[in-house]
Structure formats: structure tokens, C-alpha cells
Amino acid sequence: PEQREAVGRLFGTSGGRGGSLSVNLERLERLLVEAGLCSNLREAVEALLGPVEDLRARREQEA
């Protein structure tokens, strides 16, 4: 319930109902960029959690 409420506040919606919760990542990125918090979603995630490994690039290198 708290996560749903937080997402609702972030997007200016009710947060919805049901067992699952999904977030439109393009919309989230747009909100963060327009707020001047980051230049893209990856930058925001890395600021919160640290470096993000590009697994696709890693697999391609190893192939």
C-alpha cells in the first residue's frame, strides 16, 4: 500500500488497485529530467544504487 501511494503521488494519480504495480519508465524518466534531478533514468538509478552493469554489452563481449 505505501509503494502504491508513493507512485500515485509521484505521477499525480490514485496509484491504482490490484496485486501488481507497474511504472512507465519513459514517463518516470521524463518526470525526473523535467524536475532537473538527472539527465536520464540510468543516472538517477546509479545515484541511488551505484553503478549499473550493462549485461547485454558484457554478454556480447564474452561471445
N, C-alpha and C. Protein backbone atom coordinates (compact mmCIF):
# COMPACT_ATOMS: atom_id res chain seq x y z
N PRO A 1 0.81 -1.22 0.00
CA PRO A 1 0.00 0.00 0.00
C PRO A 1 0.85 1.28 0.00
N GLU A 2 1.95 1.30 0.76
CA GLU A 2 2.78 2.51 0.80
C GLU A 2 3.44 2.76 -0.54
N GLN A 3 3.90 1.69 -1.19
CA GLN A 3 4.54 1.86 -2.50
C GLN A 3 3.54 2.40 -3.51
N ARG A 4 2.34 1.87 -3.49
CA ARG A 4 1.30 2.31 -4.41
C ARG A 4 0.98 3.78 -4.19
N GLU A 5 0.89 4.19 -2.94
CA GLU A 5 0.63 5.60 -2.61
C GLU A 5 1.77 6.49 -3.09
N ALA A 6 3.01 6.04 -2.90
CA ALA A 6 4.17 6.83 -3.32
C ALA A 6 4.19 7.00 -4.84
N VAL A 7 3.91 5.93 -5.57
CA VAL A 7 3.86 6.02 -7.03
C VAL A 7 2.73 6.94 -7.46
N GLY A 8 1.61 6.85 -6.79
CA GLY A 8 0.49 7.74 -7.09
C GLY A 8 0.85 9.20 -6.89
N ARG A 9 1.54 9.50 -5.80
CA ARG A 9 1.96 10.89 -5.55
C ARG A 9 2.96 11.35 -6.60
N LEU A 10 3.89 10.49 -6.96
CA LEU A 10 4.90 10.83 -7.95
C LEU A 10 4.27 11.16 -9.30
N PHE A 11 3.31 10.35 -9.73
CA PHE A 11 2.70 10.53 -11.03
C PHE A 11 1.42 11.37 -10.99
N GLY A 12 1.00 11.78 -9.81
CA GLY A 12 -0.21 12.58 -9.70
C GLY A 12 -1.47 11.79 -10.00
N THR A 13 -1.48 10.53 -9.59
CA THR A 13 -2.63 9.66 -9.81
C THR A 13 -3.06 9.03 -8.49
N SER A 14 -4.07 8.18 -8.57
CA SER A 14 -4.53 7.50 -7.37
C SER A 14 -3.61 6.35 -6.97
N GLY A 15 -2.76 5.91 -7.87
CA GLY A 15 -1.87 4.79 -7.55
C GLY A 15 -2.45 3.46 -7.95
N GLY A 16 -3.72 3.43 -8.27
CA GLY A 16 -4.36 2.21 -8.76
C GLY A 16 -4.67 1.22 -7.66
N ARG A 17 -5.15 0.06 -8.11
CA ARG A 17 -5.52 -1.02 -7.21
C ARG A 17 -5.04 -2.33 -7.80
N GLY A 18 -5.09 -3.35 -7.01
CA GLY A 18 -4.73 -4.67 -7.52
C GLY A 18 -3.49 -5.22 -6.86
N GLY A 19 -3.08 -6.39 -7.33
CA GLY A 19 -1.96 -7.08 -6.72
C GLY A 19 -0.60 -6.67 -7.25
N SER A 20 -0.57 -6.11 -8.46
CA SER A 20 0.72 -5.75 -9.02
C SER A 20 0.79 -4.24 -9.26
N LEU A 21 2.00 -3.76 -9.37
CA LEU A 21 2.23 -2.33 -9.57
C LEU A 21 3.25 -2.19 -10.69
N SER A 22 2.92 -1.39 -11.69
CA SER A 22 3.87 -1.16 -12.77
C SER A 22 4.09 0.34 -12.93
N VAL A 23 5.27 0.67 -13.43
CA VAL A 23 5.66 2.06 -13.61
C VAL A 23 6.13 2.23 -15.05
N ASN A 24 5.63 3.24 -15.73
CA ASN A 24 6.07 3.56 -17.08
C ASN A 24 7.43 4.24 -16.95
N LEU A 25 8.48 3.54 -17.37
CA LEU A 25 9.84 4.05 -17.18
C LEU A 25 10.12 5.29 -18.01
N GLU A 26 9.53 5.38 -19.20
CA GLU A 26 9.71 6.59 -20.01
C GLU A 26 9.10 7.80 -19.31
N ARG A 27 7.93 7.60 -18.73
CA ARG A 27 7.28 8.70 -18.01
C ARG A 27 8.07 9.08 -16.76
N LEU A 28 8.57 8.08 -16.04
CA LEU A 28 9.38 8.34 -14.86
C LEU A 28 10.62 9.14 -15.23
N GLU A 29 11.30 8.71 -16.30
CA GLU A 29 12.49 9.43 -16.74
C GLU A 29 12.14 10.88 -17.09
N ARG A 30 11.05 11.08 -17.81
CA ARG A 30 10.64 12.43 -18.19
C ARG A 30 10.39 13.30 -16.96
N LEU A 31 9.72 12.75 -15.95
CA LEU A 31 9.46 13.50 -14.72
C LEU A 31 10.76 13.89 -14.02
N LEU A 32 11.69 12.96 -13.93
CA LEU A 32 12.96 13.23 -13.26
C LEU A 32 13.80 14.26 -14.01
N VAL A 33 13.82 14.14 -15.34
CA VAL A 33 14.59 15.08 -16.17
C VAL A 33 13.97 16.47 -16.10
N GLU A 34 12.63 16.55 -16.24
CA GLU A 34 11.96 17.85 -16.19
C GLU A 34 12.12 18.53 -14.84
N ALA A 35 12.27 17.74 -13.79
CA ALA A 35 12.48 18.29 -12.45
C ALA A 35 13.93 18.73 -12.24
N GLY A 36 14.79 18.42 -13.21
CA GLY A 36 16.19 18.80 -13.11
C GLY A 36 16.99 17.91 -12.16
N LEU A 37 16.49 16.72 -11.89
CA LEU A 37 17.16 15.83 -10.95
C LEU A 37 18.25 14.99 -11.59
N CYS A 38 18.14 14.76 -12.89
CA CYS A 38 19.12 13.95 -13.60
C CYS A 38 18.95 14.20 -15.09
N SER A 39 19.87 13.64 -15.88
CA SER A 39 19.76 13.80 -17.32
C SER A 39 19.12 12.57 -17.98
N ASN A 40 19.03 11.46 -17.23
CA ASN A 40 18.34 10.27 -17.72
C ASN A 40 18.09 9.32 -16.54
N LEU A 41 17.30 8.30 -16.80
CA LEU A 41 16.92 7.37 -15.73
C LEU A 41 18.12 6.59 -15.20
N ARG A 42 19.01 6.21 -16.07
CA ARG A 42 20.20 5.47 -15.62
C ARG A 42 20.99 6.29 -14.60
N GLU A 43 21.15 7.58 -14.88
CA GLU A 43 21.87 8.46 -13.95
C GLU A 43 21.19 8.49 -12.59
N ALA A 44 19.87 8.53 -12.58
CA ALA A 44 19.12 8.54 -11.32
C ALA A 44 19.31 7.24 -10.55
N VAL A 45 19.22 6.12 -11.25
CA VAL A 45 19.39 4.81 -10.61
C VAL A 45 20.80 4.68 -10.04
N GLU A 46 21.80 5.10 -10.81
CA GLU A 46 23.18 5.00 -10.34
C GLU A 46 23.44 5.92 -9.16
N ALA A 47 22.78 7.06 -9.11
CA ALA A 47 22.93 7.97 -7.97
C ALA A 47 22.37 7.33 -6.70
N LEU A 48 21.31 6.55 -6.86
CA LEU A 48 20.69 5.90 -5.70
C LEU A 48 21.35 4.59 -5.31
N LEU A 49 21.75 3.80 -6.31
CA LEU A 49 22.19 2.43 -6.04
C LEU A 49 23.63 2.12 -6.39
N GLY A 50 24.29 3.02 -7.09
CA GLY A 50 25.65 2.75 -7.55
C GLY A 50 25.66 2.31 -9.00
N PRO A 51 26.83 1.98 -9.52
CA PRO A 51 26.97 1.64 -10.94
C PRO A 51 26.05 0.50 -11.37
N VAL A 52 25.54 0.64 -12.60
CA VAL A 52 24.69 -0.39 -13.20
C VAL A 52 25.50 -1.08 -14.28
N GLU A 53 25.61 -2.38 -14.19
CA GLU A 53 26.37 -3.13 -15.17
C GLU A 53 25.52 -3.36 -16.42
N ASP A 54 26.09 -3.14 -17.59
CA ASP A 54 25.41 -3.38 -18.86
C ASP A 54 25.60 -4.85 -19.21
N LEU A 55 24.63 -5.68 -18.82
CA LEU A 55 24.75 -7.12 -19.00
C LEU A 55 24.74 -7.51 -20.47
N ARG A 56 23.98 -6.80 -21.29
CA ARG A 56 23.94 -7.10 -22.72
C ARG A 56 25.32 -6.89 -23.33
N ALA A 57 25.95 -5.77 -23.03
CA ALA A 57 27.29 -5.50 -23.56
C ALA A 57 28.29 -6.54 -23.06
N ARG A 58 28.14 -6.94 -21.83
CA ARG A 58 29.04 -7.95 -21.26
C ARG A 58 28.90 -9.29 -21.99
N ARG A 59 27.65 -9.71 -22.24
CA ARG A 59 27.41 -10.96 -22.96
C ARG A 59 27.97 -10.89 -24.38
N GLU A 60 27.79 -9.74 -25.03
CA GLU A 60 28.29 -9.58 -26.40
C GLU A 60 29.81 -9.65 -26.42
N GLN A 61 30.46 -9.08 -25.41
CA GLN A 61 31.93 -9.13 -25.33
C GLN A 61 32.41 -10.56 -25.14
N GLU A 62 31.68 -11.32 -24.32
CA GLU A 62 32.08 -12.68 -24.00
C GLU A 62 31.79 -13.66 -25.13
N ALA A 63 30.92 -13.28 -26.05
CA ALA A 63 30.53 -14.19 -27.15
C ALA A 63 31.58 -14.26 -28.24
